[in-house]
Coordinates of C-alpha atoms and ligand atoms in Angstrom, one line a residue:
X1 CA 97.7 94.4 131.3
X2 CA 98.7 97.1 133.8
X3 CA 101.6 97.2 136.3
X4 CA 100.9 97.4 140.0
X5 CA 103.2 99.2 142.3
X6 CA 102.9 98.5 146.1
X7 CA 104.3 100.3 148.9
X8 CA 103.9 99.3 152.5
X9 CA 105.5 97.6 155.5
X10 CA 106.9 94.2 155.3
X11 CA 107.1 93.1 158.9
X12 CA 107.2 90.8 161.9
X13 CA 103.9 90.5 163.7
X14 CA 102.9 88.9 167.1
X15 CA 99.4 88.2 167.3
X16 CA 97.0 87.1 170.0
X17 CA 93.5 86.0 169.3
X18 CA 90.9 84.0 171.4
X19 CA 92.2 81.0 169.4
X20 CA 95.8 81.3 170.2
X21 CA 99.0 83.3 170.2
X22 CA 101.9 83.6 167.8
X23 CA 105.6 84.5 168.2
X24 CA 107.1 86.7 165.5
X25 CA 105.6 85.7 162.2
X26 CA 105.5 87.3 158.6
X27 CA 103.3 90.2 158.4
X28 CA 103.2 93.7 157.0
X29 CA 100.7 95.6 154.9
X30 CA 102.7 95.3 151.6
X31 CA 103.1 91.5 152.3
X32 CA 99.3 91.0 152.5
X33 CA 98.6 93.4 149.6
X34 CA 101.2 91.6 147.4
X35 CA 99.9 88.2 148.2
X36 CA 96.3 89.2 147.4
X37 CA 97.2 91.0 144.2
X38 CA 99.3 88.1 143.0
X39 CA 95.9 86.1 142.3
X40 CA 95.4 88.5 139.4
X41 CA 98.6 87.5 137.5
X42 CA 99.7 91.1 136.9
X43 CA 103.2 92.4 137.1
X44 CA 103.6 93.8 140.6
X45 CA 106.5 95.2 142.7
X46 CA 106.8 96.0 146.4
X47 CA 108.8 99.0 147.7
X48 CA 109.5 98.4 151.2
X49 CA 112.4 98.0 153.9
X50 CA 113.4 95.2 156.2
X51 CA 116.5 94.5 158.5
X52 CA 119.0 91.7 158.2
X53 CA 117.0 89.8 160.7
X54 CA 114.4 89.2 158.1
X55 CA 114.4 85.6 156.8
X56 CA 115.3 85.1 153.2
X57 CA 112.6 82.4 153.0
X58 CA 110.0 85.0 153.4
X59 CA 111.3 87.0 150.5
X60 CA 111.6 83.9 148.4
X61 CA 108.0 83.1 149.1
X62 CA 107.0 86.5 147.7
X63 CA 109.2 86.0 144.7
X64 CA 107.5 82.6 144.1
X65 CA 104.2 84.4 143.9
X66 CA 105.7 86.4 141.1
X67 CA 106.2 89.7 143.0
X68 CA 109.1 91.7 142.2
X69 CA 111.1 92.2 145.5
X70 CA 114.1 94.1 144.1
X71 CA 112.9 97.2 145.8
X72 CA 112.6 95.7 149.3
X73 CA 115.8 97.3 150.8
X74 CA 117.7 95.2 153.3
X75 CA 119.4 97.3 155.8
X76 CA 122.5 95.7 157.2
X77 CA 122.5 95.8 161.0
X78 CA 118.9 96.9 160.9
X79 CA 115.8 95.4 162.6
X80 CA 112.6 94.8 160.7
X81 CA 109.4 96.8 161.6
X82 CA 107.6 94.9 164.3
X83 CA 103.9 95.1 165.3
X84 CA 101.9 93.2 167.9
X85 CA 98.2 93.3 168.4
X86 CA 95.6 91.5 170.6
X87 CA 92.0 90.8 169.4
X88 CA 89.1 90.4 171.8
X89 CA 86.2 88.0 171.5
X90 CA 84.6 90.6 169.3
X91 CA 87.3 90.2 166.6
X92 CA 86.1 93.4 165.0
X93 CA 88.1 95.4 167.6
X94 CA 91.8 95.0 168.5
X95 CA 94.4 96.7 170.6
X96 CA 98.0 97.5 169.3
X97 CA 100.2 96.4 171.9
X98 CA 103.5 97.5 170.4
X99 CA 104.7 99.2 167.2
X100 CA 108.5 99.3 166.6
X101 CA 109.3 101.2 163.6
X102 CA 113.0 100.2 163.4
X103 CA 114.2 100.4 159.9
X104 CA 111.1 102.3 158.8
X105 CA 112.4 105.3 160.8
X106 CA 115.0 106.4 158.2
X107 CA 113.6 104.8 155.0
X108 CA 114.0 106.5 151.7
X109 CA 111.9 104.5 149.2
X110 CA 113.3 104.0 145.7
X111 CA 110.8 103.2 142.9
X112 CA 112.3 100.6 140.4
X113 CA 112.8 102.1 136.9
X114 CA 110.4 99.6 135.4
X115 CA 107.6 100.7 137.7
X116 CA 107.8 104.5 137.5
X117 CA 105.1 104.3 134.8
X118 CA 102.9 101.8 136.8
X119 CA 99.2 102.3 136.0
X120 CA 98.0 101.5 139.5
X121 CA 99.8 102.5 142.7
X122 CA 98.7 101.0 145.9
X123 CA 100.0 103.2 148.8
X124 CA 99.8 100.7 151.7
X125 CA 100.0 101.5 155.3
X126 CA 103.3 103.0 156.4
X127 CA 104.6 106.6 157.0
X128 CA 102.7 109.1 154.8
X129 CA 105.8 110.8 153.8
X130 CA 107.1 107.5 152.2
X131 CA 103.9 107.2 150.4
X132 CA 104.3 110.7 149.1
X133 CA 107.8 110.0 148.1
X134 CA 106.7 107.1 146.0
X135 CA 104.1 109.3 144.3
X136 CA 106.6 112.0 143.5
X137 CA 108.9 109.4 141.9
X138 CA 106.3 108.4 139.2
X139 CA 107.3 109.6 135.8
X140 CA 103.8 109.1 134.3
X141 CA 100.5 110.0 136.1
X142 CA 99.0 106.6 137.1
X143 CA 95.6 105.7 136.0
X144 CA 94.6 105.1 139.8
X145 CA 96.2 105.8 143.0
X146 CA 94.8 104.0 146.1
X147 CA 95.8 104.8 149.7
X148 CA 95.3 102.7 152.7
X149 CA 96.4 104.0 156.2
X150 CA 95.6 103.5 159.9
X151 CA 95.0 105.4 163.2
X152 CA 98.7 105.1 164.2
X153 CA 99.6 107.6 161.3
X154 CA 96.5 109.9 162.2
X155 CA 98.0 110.0 165.7
X156 CA 101.7 110.8 164.8
X157 CA 101.7 112.3 161.5
X158 CA 98.3 113.8 160.6
X159 CA 99.4 116.8 158.6
X160 CA 101.7 114.6 156.4
X161 CA 98.8 112.2 156.0
X162 CA 96.5 114.9 154.8
X163 CA 99.0 116.0 152.3
X164 CA 99.2 112.5 150.7
X165 CA 95.4 112.0 151.1
X166 CA 94.9 115.1 148.9
X167 CA 96.8 113.4 146.0
X168 CA 95.1 110.2 145.7
X169 CA 91.9 108.9 143.8
X170 CA 90.8 106.2 146.2
X171 CA 91.2 105.9 150.0
X172 CA 90.4 102.7 151.9
X173 CA 90.0 103.0 155.6
X174 CA 88.1 101.1 158.3
X175 CA 85.1 102.5 160.0
X176 CA 86.8 103.6 163.3
X177 CA 89.5 105.3 161.4
X178 CA 87.0 107.1 159.1
X179 CA 85.3 108.4 162.2
X180 CA 88.7 109.5 163.6
X181 CA 89.9 111.2 160.4
X182 CA 86.6 113.0 159.8
X183 CA 85.4 113.7 163.2
X184 CA 81.9 112.4 162.1
X185 CA 80.2 109.2 163.7
X186 CA 77.9 108.7 160.6
X187 CA 79.8 106.8 158.0
X188 CA 77.9 108.6 155.3
X189 CA 78.9 112.0 156.6
X190 CA 82.4 110.7 157.3
X191 CA 82.9 109.6 153.8
X192 CA 81.7 113.1 152.5
X193 CA 84.2 114.8 154.8
X194 CA 87.1 112.5 153.6
X195 CA 86.2 113.0 149.9
X196 CA 86.5 116.9 150.6
X197 CA 90.1 116.2 151.6
X198 CA 90.8 114.9 148.0
X199 CA 89.9 111.4 147.1
X200 CA 87.1 110.9 144.6
X201 CA 86.3 107.5 146.0
X202 CA 86.0 106.5 149.6
X203 CA 86.0 102.9 150.7
X204 CA 85.0 102.2 154.3
X205 CA 85.9 98.7 155.6
X206 CA 83.6 97.3 158.3
X207 CA 85.3 94.0 159.0
X208 CA 82.9 91.2 159.1
X209 CA 80.1 93.7 158.3
X210 CA 81.4 94.3 154.8
X211 CA 82.6 97.3 152.8
X212 CA 81.0 100.6 151.6
X213 CA 82.1 102.4 148.4
X214 CA 81.1 106.2 148.1
X215 CA 81.6 108.3 145.0
X216 CA 79.8 111.7 144.6
X217 CA 76.1 110.9 145.4
X218 CA 76.5 107.2 144.6
X219 CA 77.0 104.4 147.2
X220 CA 77.6 100.6 147.0
X221 CA 77.8 98.1 149.7
X222 CA 79.3 94.6 149.7
X223 CA 79.0 92.1 152.6
X224 CA 81.7 90.1 154.0
X225 CA 81.2 86.4 153.4
X226 CA 79.7 84.9 156.6
X227 CA 82.3 82.5 157.9
X228 CA 82.0 79.9 160.5
X229 CA 85.4 80.4 161.9
X230 CA 87.6 83.5 162.0
X231 CA 91.0 82.7 163.4
X232 CA 92.9 85.9 162.8
X233 CA 91.6 89.1 161.2
X234 CA 95.2 90.6 160.8
X235 CA 95.8 91.6 157.4
X236 CA 92.2 91.4 156.2
X237 CA 92.1 95.1 155.4
X238 CA 95.4 95.0 153.4
X239 CA 94.2 91.9 151.7
X240 CA 91.1 93.7 150.7
X241 CA 93.2 96.7 149.3
X242 CA 95.4 94.2 147.5
X243 CA 92.4 92.5 145.8
X244 CA 90.8 95.9 145.0
X245 CA 94.0 97.4 143.4
X246 CA 95.0 94.1 141.7
X247 CA 91.6 93.7 140.0
X248 CA 91.8 97.2 138.8
X249 CA 95.2 96.8 137.4
X250 CA 94.0 93.5 135.8
X251 CA 91.0 95.0 134.1
X252 CA 92.3 98.5 133.5
X253 CA 88.9 100.1 134.2
X254 CA 88.5 102.7 136.7
X255 CA 84.8 103.3 136.5
X256 CA 82.4 103.3 139.4
X257 CA 80.7 100.1 138.1
X258 CA 84.1 98.4 137.9
X259 CA 85.1 99.4 141.3
X260 CA 82.0 97.6 142.7
X261 CA 83.6 94.4 141.3
X262 CA 86.9 95.3 142.7
X263 CA 85.1 95.7 146.1
X264 CA 83.8 92.1 145.8
X265 CA 87.2 90.8 144.7
X266 CA 88.8 92.5 147.8
X267 CA 86.1 91.1 150.2
X268 CA 86.4 87.6 148.6
X269 CA 90.2 87.4 149.0
X270 CA 89.9 88.9 152.7
X271 CA 87.5 86.1 153.6
X272 CA 90.4 83.6 153.1
X273 CA 93.0 85.7 154.9
X274 CA 91.1 85.4 158.3
X275 CA 90.9 81.6 158.1
X276 CA 94.4 81.1 159.4
X277 CA 96.9 82.9 161.4
X278 CA 99.1 85.5 159.6
X279 CA 99.8 85.0 155.9
X280 CA 99.5 81.3 155.9
X281 CA 96.2 81.1 154.1
X282 CA 97.1 83.5 151.4
X283 CA 100.4 82.0 150.7
X284 CA 98.8 78.7 149.3
X285 CA 95.7 80.1 147.8
X286 CA 94.6 78.3 144.7
X287 CA 92.8 79.9 141.7
X288 CA 89.9 77.3 141.9
X289 CA 89.1 78.1 145.5
X290 CA 89.0 81.9 144.8
X291 CA 86.6 81.3 141.9
X292 CA 84.4 78.9 143.9
X293 CA 84.1 81.4 146.7
X294 CA 83.3 84.2 144.2
X295 CA 80.2 82.1 143.1
X296 CA 79.2 81.9 146.8
X297 CA 79.5 85.6 147.0
X298 CA 77.3 86.1 144.0
X299 CA 74.6 83.6 145.4
X300 CA 74.8 85.5 148.8
X301 CA 74.1 88.9 147.2
X302 CA 71.8 88.2 144.3
X303 CA 68.0 88.4 144.6
X304 CA 65.0 88.7 142.2
X305 CA 62.6 91.1 143.5
X306 CA 59.5 92.5 141.8
X307 CA 58.9 96.1 142.3
X308 CA 55.3 97.0 141.7
Ligands
LIG401 P1 95.3 95.2 158.9 O1 94.9 94.0 159.8 O2 94.9 94.9 157.4 O3 94.9 96.5 159.4 O4 96.9 95.1 158.8 C1 97.8 94.5 159.7 C2 99.2 94.7 159.3 O5 99.6 96.0 159.3 C3 100.1 93.9 160.1 O6 100.8 92.8 159.4 C4 101.2 94.9 160.6 O7 102.4 94.5 160.4 C5 100.8 96.1 159.8 N1 100.9 97.3 160.6 C6 100.5 97.5 161.9 N2 100.7 98.8 162.3 C7 101.2 99.4 161.2 C8 101.7 100.9 160.9 N3 101.6 101.7 161.9 N4 102.1 101.1 159.6 C9 102.3 100.1 158.7 N5 101.9 98.9 158.9 C10 101.4 98.4 160.1

């Protein structure tokens, strides 16, 4: 069983959706990735940073899900990364209201000794130089490096981002960001341009419209599960990435065929994430409900058709 190394923000979020508004709650890319990946019972560790304003109970919750938190640095007198966002009636689009980098501004990540040979590295959303530093600390070449990022880093650190993109195997990115990064509107063309930057596999996330996987001249599509109610899409992209990388670490198979399954696992877990505000739904997720929904996924996408 492979080890999974995760890097990304561990954060406070304030979220507004048509269904309500939260004060500062637990968020962060690595938080969602870790919670999603914990469903695969693989050894995993998060590399991140928080301030001393960060409640111990949140760290304990991650630990209770068997995530190694020893490389989440706590900066005395530091303030935790803060993000606030607002969703409109169409919950596929959101506005970032505020991003306070705080302790992330001077963060030097340290990969724990036991994870320098991790087979799968999930570079979650945060400064591309931090992502790069984590890769440079690996003593063994990972079987698979997956990168997730967002428009914020394209706006403020594009050249650094391109450096890290050149070193990864898989990039997961949402549709708008794929367009921004590539300068192409067509997602097929965008995927081709992004693949030329380095990653052999390009995953484009389309929110409630599913996810696409591109590799050379092959493509695969998985829908998102149609849900009656979506309360809060925050973290869905990270949950998807955590499901994807967790499943690959669990199966130790980096073939295109297996990545299709990883996409379905990612989409399946993301469908839970959006059902409640913040991380609430992911914190208490039980194996049985994950399996049950996977079955629904299968039924949703399988059909017998006769080709004449
Ligand atoms: P997602 O909805 O999957 O795109 O991710 C939402 C999470 O990303 C939130 O919990 C935020 O704390 C975190 N986040 C927002 N902006 C950034 C950023 N610029 N860098 C890293 N993480 C971020």
